[in-house]
Amino acid sequence: EPEVTQTPSHQVTQMGQEVILRCVPISNHLYFYWYRQILGQKVEFLVSFYNNEISEKSEIFDDQFSVERPDGSNFTLKIRSTKLEDSAMYFCASKILQGPGELFFGEGSRLTVL
Amino acid sequence: AQSVTQPDIHITVSEGASLELRCNYSYGATPYLFWYVQSPGQGLQLLLKYFSGDTLVQGIKGFEAEFKRSQSSFNLRKPSVHWSDAAEYFCAVGVTGRRALTFGSGTRLQVQP
């Protein structure tokens, strides 16, 4: 069964460092998402991406964050200068259709900022 | 804007007992509703979804949920819980024209032997 894959599964970084989280969405999906979950808290929407541009972003997704689909298969989330409060599990998701379709989630990348 | 409330943060049930996890949403029209499950250290797996039609929907692992428009609810149920059902359960809502899902804060289910 096709699945969304994410790397790395866990990354530890120093505050102020740049981090890139990678995702390979399901191959025929058209809509891509990043969510994050701070430990013990709810899953929060960060950004959605369609047709090589951001279609929606939350207030969390500030100038420190960026997304890119560099090669038609990978979908990356970059955090330019990490802060302690960026420590969280980051989930990538994809969807095939516009509208209320099911999101397929990866297993997440845990980011720890020291 | 739409919102989702899961009033129970933590529920403990005995194995074999029935289960109901509550979910209430706030939205002016009919939303699209989902239940996801997250096992420890894992991603989010879809249990079931409601878009339209029959208000009682069946999902995987023996779960079902009922959409009640009058109560703005979409409660998840299972007649007999298994130890492997211990996990965190998230209700989510999607609406037409908005591409992202909004998640509730989750309910952690513990199953006692």
Coordinates of N, CA and C in Angstrom, one line a residue:
Chain A
E1 N 0.9 -1.2 0.0 CA 0.0 0.0 0.0 C 0.9 1.2 0.0
P2 N 0.6 2.2 -0.9 CA 1.4 3.4 -0.9 C 1.3 4.2 0.4
E3 N 2.4 4.8 0.8 CA 2.5 5.5 2.0 C 3.3 6.8 1.9
V4 N 3.1 7.7 2.8 CA 3.9 8.9 2.9 C 5.1 8.6 3.8
T5 N 6.3 8.9 3.3 CA 7.5 8.6 4.1 C 8.2 9.9 4.5
Q6 N 8.7 9.9 5.7 CA 9.4 11.1 6.2 C 10.8 10.8 6.7
T7 N 11.7 11.7 6.5 CA 13.1 11.6 7.1 C 13.5 12.9 7.5
P8 N 14.3 13.0 8.6 CA 14.7 11.9 9.5 C 13.6 11.5 10.4
S9 N 13.7 10.4 11.1 CA 12.6 10.1 12.1 C 12.9 10.9 13.3
H10 N 14.1 11.3 13.6 CA 14.4 12.1 14.8 C 15.7 12.9 14.5
Q11 N 15.6 14.2 14.8 CA 16.7 15.1 14.6 C 16.9 16.0 15.8
V12 N 18.1 16.0 16.3 CA 18.5 16.9 17.4 C 19.4 18.0 16.8
T13 N 19.1 19.2 17.2 CA 19.8 20.4 16.7 C 20.0 21.4 17.7
Q14 N 20.9 22.3 17.5 CA 21.2 23.4 18.4 C 20.3 24.6 18.0
M15 N 19.9 25.3 19.0 CA 19.1 26.5 18.7 C 19.8 27.4 17.7
G16 N 19.1 27.9 16.8 CA 19.7 28.8 15.8 C 20.1 28.1 14.5
Q17 N 20.2 26.8 14.5 CA 20.6 26.1 13.4 C 19.4 25.9 12.4
E18 N 19.8 25.7 11.1 CA 18.7 25.4 10.1 C 18.5 23.9 10.1
V19 N 17.2 23.6 9.9 CA 16.8 22.2 9.8 C 15.9 22.0 8.6
I20 N 16.1 20.9 7.9 CA 15.3 20.5 6.7 C 14.7 19.2 7.0
L21 N 13.4 19.1 7.0 CA 12.6 17.9 7.2 C 12.1 17.5 5.8
R22 N 12.2 16.2 5.5 CA 11.9 15.7 4.2 C 10.7 14.8 4.2
C23 N 10.0 14.8 3.1 CA 8.8 14.0 3.0 C 8.7 13.5 1.5
V24 N 8.3 12.3 1.3 CA 7.9 11.8 0.0 C 6.5 11.5 0.1
P25 N 5.6 12.3 -0.5 CA 4.2 12.1 -0.5 C 3.8 10.9 -1.4
I26 N 2.6 10.4 -1.3 CA 2.2 9.4 -2.2 C 2.2 9.9 -3.7
S27 N 2.6 9.1 -4.6 CA 3.1 9.5 -5.9 C 2.0 10.2 -6.7
N28 N 0.7 9.9 -6.6 CA -0.3 10.5 -7.5 C -1.1 11.6 -6.7
H29 N -0.6 11.9 -5.5 CA -1.3 12.9 -4.7 C -0.9 14.3 -5.2
L30 N -1.8 15.3 -5.0 CA -1.6 16.6 -5.6 C -1.5 17.7 -4.5
Y31 N -2.0 17.4 -3.3 CA -2.0 18.4 -2.2 C -1.1 17.9 -1.1
F32 N -0.3 18.8 -0.5 CA 0.7 18.4 0.5 C 0.6 19.3 1.7
Y33 N 0.9 18.7 2.8 CA 0.7 19.5 4.1 C 1.8 19.2 5.0
W34 N 2.0 20.2 5.9 CA 2.8 20.0 7.1 C 2.0 20.3 8.3
Y35 N 2.0 19.5 9.3 CA 1.4 19.7 10.6 C 2.5 19.5 11.6
R36 N 2.2 20.1 12.8 CA 3.2 19.8 13.9 C 2.4 19.4 15.2
Q37 N 3.0 18.7 16.0 CA 2.4 18.3 17.3 C 3.5 18.5 18.4
I38 N 3.3 19.5 19.2 CA 4.2 19.7 20.3 C 3.8 18.6 21.3
L39 N 4.7 18.1 22.1 CA 4.5 16.9 22.9 C 3.3 17.2 23.9
G40 N 2.4 16.2 23.8 CA 1.2 16.3 24.6 C 0.1 17.3 24.2
Q41 N 0.3 17.9 23.0 CA -0.7 18.9 22.6 C -1.3 18.4 21.3
K42 N -2.2 19.3 20.8 CA -3.0 18.9 19.6 C -2.1 19.0 18.3
V43 N -2.6 18.4 17.3 CA -2.0 18.4 16.0 C -2.4 19.8 15.3
E44 N -1.4 20.5 14.9 CA -1.7 21.9 14.4 C -1.3 22.0 13.0
F45 N -2.1 22.6 12.2 CA -1.8 22.9 10.8 C -0.7 23.9 10.6
L46 N 0.2 23.6 9.7 CA 1.2 24.6 9.4 C 1.0 25.2 8.0
V47 N 1.0 24.4 7.0 CA 0.9 24.9 5.7 C 0.4 23.8 4.7
S48 N -0.2 24.3 3.6 CA -0.6 23.4 2.6 C 0.0 23.9 1.3
F49 N 0.1 23.0 0.3 CA 0.9 23.3 -0.9 C 0.3 22.6 -2.0
Y50 N 0.1 23.3 -3.1 CA -0.5 22.7 -4.3 C 0.0 23.5 -5.5
N51 N 0.3 22.7 -6.6 CA 0.7 23.3 -7.8 C 1.9 24.2 -7.6
N52 N 2.8 23.7 -6.8 CA 4.1 24.4 -6.6 C 4.0 25.7 -5.9
E53 N 3.0 25.9 -5.1 CA 2.9 27.1 -4.3 C 2.1 26.9 -3.1
I54 N 2.3 27.7 -2.1 CA 1.6 27.6 -0.8 C 0.1 28.0 -1.1
S55 N -0.8 27.1 -0.7 CA -2.2 27.5 -0.9 C -2.8 28.0 0.4
E56 N -2.3 27.7 1.5 CA -2.8 28.1 2.8 C -1.7 28.0 3.9
K57 N -1.7 28.9 4.8 CA -0.7 28.7 5.9 C -1.3 29.3 7.2
S58 N -0.9 28.7 8.3 CA -1.4 29.2 9.6 C -0.5 30.3 10.2
E59 N -0.9 30.8 11.3 CA -0.2 31.9 11.9 C 1.1 31.4 12.5
I60 N 1.2 30.1 12.7 CA 2.5 29.5 13.2 C 3.6 29.5 12.1
F61 N 3.2 29.4 10.8 CA 4.1 29.4 9.7 C 4.6 30.8 9.4
D62 N 5.6 31.2 10.2 CA 6.1 32.6 10.0 C 7.3 32.5 9.0
D63 N 8.0 33.6 9.0 CA 9.1 33.8 8.1 C 10.3 32.8 8.3
Q64 N 10.3 32.1 9.5 CA 11.3 31.2 9.7 C 11.1 29.9 9.0
F65 N 9.9 29.7 8.5 CA 9.5 28.4 7.9 C 9.4 28.6 6.3
S66 N 9.8 27.6 5.6 CA 9.6 27.6 4.2 C 9.3 26.2 3.7
V67 N 8.6 26.0 2.6 CA 8.4 24.7 2.0 C 8.8 24.7 0.6
E68 N 9.1 23.5 0.1 CA 9.6 23.4 -1.3 C 9.3 22.0 -1.8
R69 N 9.1 22.0 -3.1 CA 9.0 20.7 -3.8 C 10.1 20.7 -4.9
P70 N 11.3 20.3 -4.5 CA 12.4 20.6 -5.4 C 12.5 19.7 -6.6
D71 N 11.9 18.5 -6.6 CA 12.2 17.6 -7.7 C 11.0 16.8 -8.1
G72 N 9.8 17.2 -7.7 CA 8.6 16.4 -8.2 C 8.3 15.2 -7.3
S73 N 9.1 14.9 -6.3 CA 8.8 13.8 -5.4 C 8.9 14.2 -4.0
N74 N 10.0 14.9 -3.7 CA 10.2 15.3 -2.3 C 9.4 16.6 -2.0
F75 N 9.1 16.7 -0.7 CA 8.4 17.9 -0.2 C 9.1 18.2 1.1
T76 N 9.7 19.4 1.2 CA 10.5 19.7 2.3 C 10.0 20.8 3.1
L77 N 10.3 20.8 4.4 CA 10.0 21.9 5.4 C 11.3 22.3 5.9
K78 N 11.6 23.6 5.7 CA 12.8 24.2 6.3 C 12.5 25.1 7.4
I79 N 13.2 25.0 8.5 CA 13.2 26.0 9.6 C 14.5 26.7 9.6
R80 N 14.5 27.9 9.3 CA 15.7 28.7 9.0 C 16.6 28.8 10.3
S81 N 16.1 29.2 11.4 CA 16.8 29.4 12.6 C 16.0 28.8 13.8
T82 N 16.3 27.6 14.2 CA 15.4 26.9 15.1 C 15.4 27.6 16.5
K83 N 14.2 27.5 17.1 CA 14.1 28.0 18.5 C 13.7 26.8 19.3
L84 N 13.8 27.0 20.6 CA 13.5 25.9 21.6 C 12.0 25.4 21.3
E85 N 11.2 26.4 21.1 CA 9.7 26.1 21.0 C 9.4 25.4 19.7
D86 N 10.4 25.2 18.8 CA 10.1 24.5 17.5 C 10.2 23.0 17.8
S87 N 10.6 22.6 19.0 CA 10.7 21.2 19.3 C 9.3 20.6 19.2
A88 N 9.1 19.6 18.4 CA 7.8 19.0 18.2 C 8.0 17.8 17.2
M89 N 6.9 17.1 17.0 CA 6.8 16.1 16.0 C 6.2 16.8 14.8
Y90 N 6.8 16.7 13.6 CA 6.3 17.3 12.4 C 5.8 16.2 11.5
F91 N 4.5 16.3 11.1 CA 3.9 15.4 10.2 C 3.7 15.9 8.8
C92 N 4.1 15.1 7.9 CA 3.7 15.4 6.5 C 2.5 14.7 6.1
A93 N 1.7 15.2 5.2 CA 0.5 14.5 4.8 C 0.2 14.9 3.3
S94 N -0.5 14.0 2.6 CA -0.8 14.3 1.2 C -2.2 13.8 1.0
K95 N -2.8 14.4 -0.1 CA -4.2 14.1 -0.5 C -4.2 14.1 -2.0
I96 N -5.1 13.3 -2.5 CA -5.2 13.2 -4.0 C -6.0 14.2 -4.6
L97 N -7.1 14.6 -3.9 CA -8.1 15.4 -4.5 C -8.3 16.8 -3.9
Q98 N -8.9 17.7 -4.6 CA -9.3 18.9 -3.9 C -10.5 18.6 -3.1
G99 N -10.8 19.5 -2.1 CA -12.0 19.3 -1.3 C -11.7 18.4 -0.1
P100 N -12.7 17.8 0.5 CA -12.6 17.2 1.8 C -12.1 15.8 1.8
G101 N -11.2 15.4 1.0 CA -10.6 14.1 1.0 C -9.8 13.7 2.2
E102 N -9.5 12.4 2.3 CA -8.7 11.9 3.4 C -7.3 12.4 3.2
L103 N -6.7 12.8 4.3 CA -5.2 13.1 4.4 C -4.5 11.8 4.8
F104 N -3.5 11.5 4.1 CA -2.6 10.3 4.4 C -1.4 10.9 5.1
F105 N -1.1 10.5 6.3 CA 0.0 11.0 7.1 C 1.2 10.1 7.1
G106 N 2.4 10.7 7.2 CA 3.6 10.0 7.4 C 3.7 9.7 8.9
E107 N 4.8 9.1 9.3 CA 5.0 8.7 10.7 C 5.6 9.8 11.5
G108 N 6.0 10.9 10.9 CA 6.5 12.0 11.6 C 8.0 12.1 11.7
S109 N 8.5 13.3 11.9 CA 9.9 13.6 12.2 C 9.9 14.3 13.5
R110 N 10.6 13.7 14.5 CA 10.7 14.4 15.8 C 11.9 15.3 15.8
L111 N 11.6 16.6 16.0 CA 12.7 17.6 16.1 C 12.9 18.0 17.6
T112 N 14.1 17.9 18.0 CA 14.5 18.3 19.3 C 15.5 19.5 19.2
V113 N 15.1 20.6 19.7 CA 16.0 21.8 19.7 C 16.6 22.0 21.1
L114 N 17.9 22.0 21.2 CA 18.6 22.2 22.5 C 19.1 23.6 22.6
Chain B
A1 N -14.6 30.6 11.9 CA -13.8 29.5 11.6 C -14.3 28.2 12.3
Q2 N -14.0 27.1 11.7 CA -14.5 25.9 12.4 C -13.6 25.5 13.5
S3 N -14.1 24.7 14.5 CA -13.4 24.3 15.6 C -13.9 22.9 16.0
V4 N -13.0 22.2 16.7 CA -13.4 20.8 17.1 C -13.0 20.7 18.6
T5 N -13.9 20.1 19.4 CA -13.8 19.9 20.8 C -13.8 18.5 21.1
Q6 N -12.8 18.0 21.8 CA -12.9 16.6 22.4 C -12.8 16.8 23.9
P7 N -14.0 16.7 24.6 CA -14.0 17.1 26.0 C -13.3 16.2 26.9
D8 N -13.0 14.9 26.5 CA -12.3 14.0 27.4 C -10.9 13.9 27.0
I9 N -10.0 14.3 27.9 CA -8.6 14.3 27.6 C -8.1 12.9 27.8
H10 N -8.6 12.1 28.8 CA -8.1 10.8 29.1 C -9.2 9.9 29.5
I11 N -9.3 8.7 28.9 CA -10.4 7.8 29.2 C -9.7 6.4 29.5
T12 N -10.2 5.8 30.5 CA -9.7 4.4 30.8 C -10.9 3.5 30.8
V13 N -10.8 2.4 30.1 CA -11.8 1.4 30.0 C -11.2 0.0 30.2
S14 N -12.0 -0.9 30.6 CA -11.6 -2.3 30.8 C -11.7 -3.0 29.4
E15 N -10.7 -3.9 29.2 CA -10.8 -4.7 28.0 C -12.1 -5.4 27.9
G16 N -12.7 -5.4 26.7 CA -14.0 -6.0 26.5 C -15.2 -5.0 26.7
A17 N -15.0 -3.9 27.4 CA -16.0 -3.0 27.6 C -16.3 -2.1 26.4
S18 N -17.4 -1.5 26.4 CA -17.7 -0.6 25.3 C -17.1 0.7 25.4
L19 N -17.0 1.5 24.3 CA -16.2 2.7 24.3 C -17.0 3.8 23.5
E20 N -17.0 5.0 24.1 CA -17.5 6.1 23.3 C -16.6 7.3 23.5
L21 N -16.1 7.8 22.5 CA -15.2 9.0 22.6 C -16.0 10.2 21.9
R22 N -16.1 11.3 22.6 CA -16.9 12.4 22.2 C -16.2 13.4 21.3
C23 N -16.9 13.9 20.4 CA -16.3 15.0 19.5 C -17.5 15.9 19.1
N24 N -17.2 17.2 19.4 CA -18.2 18.2 19.0 C -17.5 19.2 18.1
Y25 N -18.2 19.7 17.1 CA -17.6 20.6 16.1 C -18.5 21.9 16.1
S26 N -17.8 22.9 15.6 CA -18.5 24.2 15.5 C -18.3 24.6 14.0
Y27 N -19.4 24.7 13.3 CA -19.3 25.2 11.9 C -20.7 25.4 11.4
G28 N -20.8 26.4 10.5 CA -22.2 26.8 10.1 C -22.8 25.9 9.1
A29 N -22.1 25.1 8.4 CA -22.7 24.2 7.5 C -22.3 22.8 7.8
T30 N -22.6 21.8 7.0 CA -22.2 20.5 7.2 C -20.7 20.3 7.0
P31 N -20.0 19.9 8.0 CA -18.6 19.7 7.8 C -18.3 18.3 7.3
Y32 N -17.1 18.1 7.0 CA -16.6 16.7 6.7 C -15.8 16.3 7.9
L33 N -16.1 15.1 8.4 CA -15.6 14.7 9.7 C -14.8 13.4 9.7
F34 N -13.7 13.4 10.5 CA -12.8 12.3 10.5 C -12.4 11.9 11.9
W35 N -12.1 10.7 12.0 CA -11.4 10.2 13.2 C -10.1 9.5 12.8
Y36 N -9.0 10.0 13.5 CA -7.7 9.4 13.3 C -7.2 8.8 14.6
V37 N -6.4 7.8 14.5 CA -5.8 7.2 15.7 C -4.3 7.3 15.6
Q38 N -3.7 7.6 16.7 CA -2.2 7.7 16.8 C -1.7 6.8 17.9
S39 N -1.0 5.7 17.5 CA -0.4 4.8 18.5 C 0.9 5.5 18.9
P40 N 1.4 5.1 20.0 CA 2.7 5.7 20.5 C 3.8 5.7 19.5
G41 N 4.4 6.8 19.2 CA 5.5 6.9 18.3 C 5.2 6.7 16.9
Q42 N 3.9 6.7 16.6 CA 3.4 6.5 15.2 C 2.8 7.7 14.6
G43 N 2.5 7.6 13.3 CA 1.8 8.7 12.7 C 0.3 8.5 12.9
L44 N -0.5 9.3 12.1 CA -1.9 9.3 12.2 C -2.6 8.4 11.2
Q45 N -3.4 7.5 11.7 CA -4.1 6.6 10.8 C -5.6 6.9 10.8
L46 N -6.1 6.9 9.6 CA -7.6 7.2 9.5 C -8.4 6.0 9.9
L47 N -9.3 6.2 10.9 CA -10.2 5.2 11.3 C -11.5 5.2 10.5
L48 N -12.1 6.4 10.3 CA -13.3 6.5 9.5 C -13.5 8.0 9.1
K49 N -14.5 8.2 8.2 CA -14.8 9.5 7.8 C -16.3 9.7 7.4
Y50 N -16.8 10.9 7.5 CA -18.1 11.2 7.1 C -18.1 12.4 6.2
F51 N -18.7 12.1 5.0 CA -18.8 13.3 4.0 C -20.3 13.6 3.8
S52 N -21.1 12.6 3.6 CA -22.6 12.8 3.4 C -23.2 11.4 3.5
G53 N -24.6 11.4 3.4 CA -25.3 10.2 3.4 C -25.6 9.6 4.7
D54 N -25.5 8.3 4.8 CA -25.8 7.6 6.1 C -25.0 8.2 7.2
T55 N -25.7 8.6 8.3 CA -25.0 9.3 9.4 C -24.2 8.3 10.3
L56 N -24.4 7.0 10.1 CA -23.6 6.0 10.9 C -22.6 5.5 10.0
V57 N -21.4 5.7 10.3 CA -20.3 5.3 9.4 C -19.4 4.2 10.1
Q58 N -19.1 3.2 9.3 CA -18.2 2.1 9.8 C -16.8 2.4 9.4
G59 N -15.9 2.0 10.3 CA -14.5 2.2 10.0 C -13.7 1.0 10.2
I60 N -12.4 1.1 10.3 CA -11.5 0.0 10.5 C -11.5 -0.4 12.0
K61 N -11.0 -1.6 12.2 CA -10.8 -2.1 13.6 C -12.0 -2.1 14.4
G62 N -13.2 -2.2 13.8 CA -14.5 -2.4 14.5 C -15.0 -1.1 15.0
F63 N -14.5 0.0 14.6 CA -15.0 1.3 15.1 C -16.1 1.8 14.2
E64 N -17.0 2.6 14.8 CA -18.1 3.3 14.1 C -18.2 4.7 14.7
A65 N -18.9 5.6 13.9 CA -19.1 6.9 14.4 C -20.5 7.4 13.9
E66 N -21.2 8.2 14.6 CA -22.5 8.7 14.2 C -22.5 10.2 14.2
F67 N -22.8 10.7 13.0 CA -23.0 12.2 12.9 C -24.4 12.6 13.3
K68 N -24.4 13.5 14.3 CA -25.7 14.0 14.7 C -25.7 15.5 14.5
R69 N -26.4 16.0 13.5 CA -26.3 17.4 13.2 C -26.9 18.2 14.3
S70 N -28.0 17.7 14.9 CA -28.7 18.5 15.9 C -27.8 18.7 17.1
Q71 N -26.9 17.8 17.4 CA -26.0 18.0 18.5 C -24.6 18.4 18.1
S72 N -24.4 18.6 16.8 CA -23.0 19.0 16.3 C -22.0 18.0 16.8
S73 N -22.3 16.8 16.7 CA -21.4 15.8 17.3 C -21.1 14.7 16.3
F74 N -20.0 14.0 16.6 CA -19.5 12.9 15.7 C -18.7 12.0 16.7
N75 N -19.5 11.3 17.5 CA -18.8 10.4 18.5 C -18.4 9.1 18.0
L76 N -17.3 8.7 18.4 CA -16.7 7.4 18.0 C -17.0 6.3 19.0
R77 N -17.4 5.2 18.5 CA -17.8 4.1 19.4 C -17.2 2.8 18.9
K78 N -17.1 1.9 19.9 CA -16.6 0.5 19.7 C -17.3 -0.4 20.7
P79 N -18.0 -1.4 20.3 CA -18.7 -2.2 21.3 C -17.9 -3.0 22.3
S80 N -16.6 -3.4 21.9 CA -15.8 -4.2 22.8 C -14.3 -3.8 22.5
V81 N -13.7 -3.2 23.5 CA -12.4 -2.7 23.3 C -11.3 -3.7 23.5
H82 N -10.3 -3.7 22.7 CA -9.2 -4.6 22.8 C -8.0 -3.9 23.4
W83 N -7.0 -4.6 24.0 CA -5.9 -3.9 24.6 C -5.1 -3.1 23.5
S84 N -5.1 -3.6 22.3 CA -4.4 -2.9 21.2 C -5.0 -1.6 20.8
D85 N -6.2 -1.3 21.3 CA -6.9 0.0 21.0 C -6.3 1.1 21.8
A86 N -5.5 0.8 22.8 CA -4.9 1.9 23.6 C -4.0 2.8 22.7
A87 N -4.4 4.1 22.6 CA -3.8 5.0 21.7 C -4.4 6.4 22.0
E88 N -4.0 7.3 21.1 CA -4.6 8.7 21.2 C -5.5 8.8 19.9
Y89 N -6.7 9.3 20.2 CA -7.7 9.5 19.1 C -8.0 10.9 18.9
F90 N -8.0 11.3 17.6 CA -8.2 12.7 17.2 C -9.4 12.7 16.3
C91 N -10.3 13.7 16.6 CA -11.4 14.0 15.7 C -10.9 15.2 14.9
A92 N -11.3 15.3 13.6 CA -10.9 16.4 12.8 C -12.1 16.8 11.9
V93 N -12.0 18.0 11.5 CA -13.1 18.6 10.6 C -12.5 19.3 9.4
G94 N -13.1 19.1 8.3 CA -12.7 19.8 7.1 C -13.9 20.4 6.5
V95 N -13.7 21.5 5.9 CA -14.9 22.3 5.3 C -14.6 22.6 3.9
T96 N -15.7 22.8 3.1 CA -15.6 23.1 1.7 C -14.8 24.4 1.5
G97 N -13.9 24.4 0.6 CA -13.1 25.7 0.3 C -11.9 25.9 1.2
R98 N -11.8 25.1 2.2 CA -10.6 25.2 3.0 C -9.9 23.8 2.9
R99 N -8.7 23.9 2.6 CA -8.0 22.7 2.3 C -7.4 21.9 3.4
A100 N -7.3 22.5 4.6 CA -6.6 21.9 5.7 C -7.7 21.3 6.7
L101 N -7.3 20.3 7.4 CA -8.2 19.8 8.4 C -7.8 20.5 9.7
T102 N -8.8 20.6 10.6 CA -8.6 21.2 11.9 C -8.8 20.0 12.9
F103 N -7.9 19.8 13.8 CA -7.9 18.7 14.7 C -8.4 19.1 16.1
G104 N -9.0 18.2 16.8 CA -9.3 18.4 18.2 C -8.0 18.1 19.0
S105 N -8.1 18.3 20.3 CA -6.9 18.2 21.1 C -6.6 16.7 21.5
G106 N -7.5 15.8 21.1 CA -7.2 14.4 21.3 C -7.7 13.8 22.6
T107 N -8.0 12.5 22.6 CA -8.4 11.8 23.7 C -7.5 10.6 23.9
R108 N -6.8 10.5 25.0 CA -5.9 9.3 25.2 C -6.7 8.2 25.8
L109 N -6.7 7.1 25.2 CA -7.4 5.9 25.7 C -6.5 4.9 26.3
Q110 N -6.8 4.5 27.5 CA -6.0 3.5 28.2 C -6.9 2.3 28.4
V111 N -6.4 1.1 28.2 CA -7.2 -0.1 28.3 C -6.7 -0.9 29.4
Q112 N -7.5 -1.2 30.4 CA -7.1 -2.1 31.5 C -7.4 -3.5 31.3
P113 N -6.5 -4.4 31.7 CA -6.8 -5.8 31.5 C -8.0 -6.3 32.3

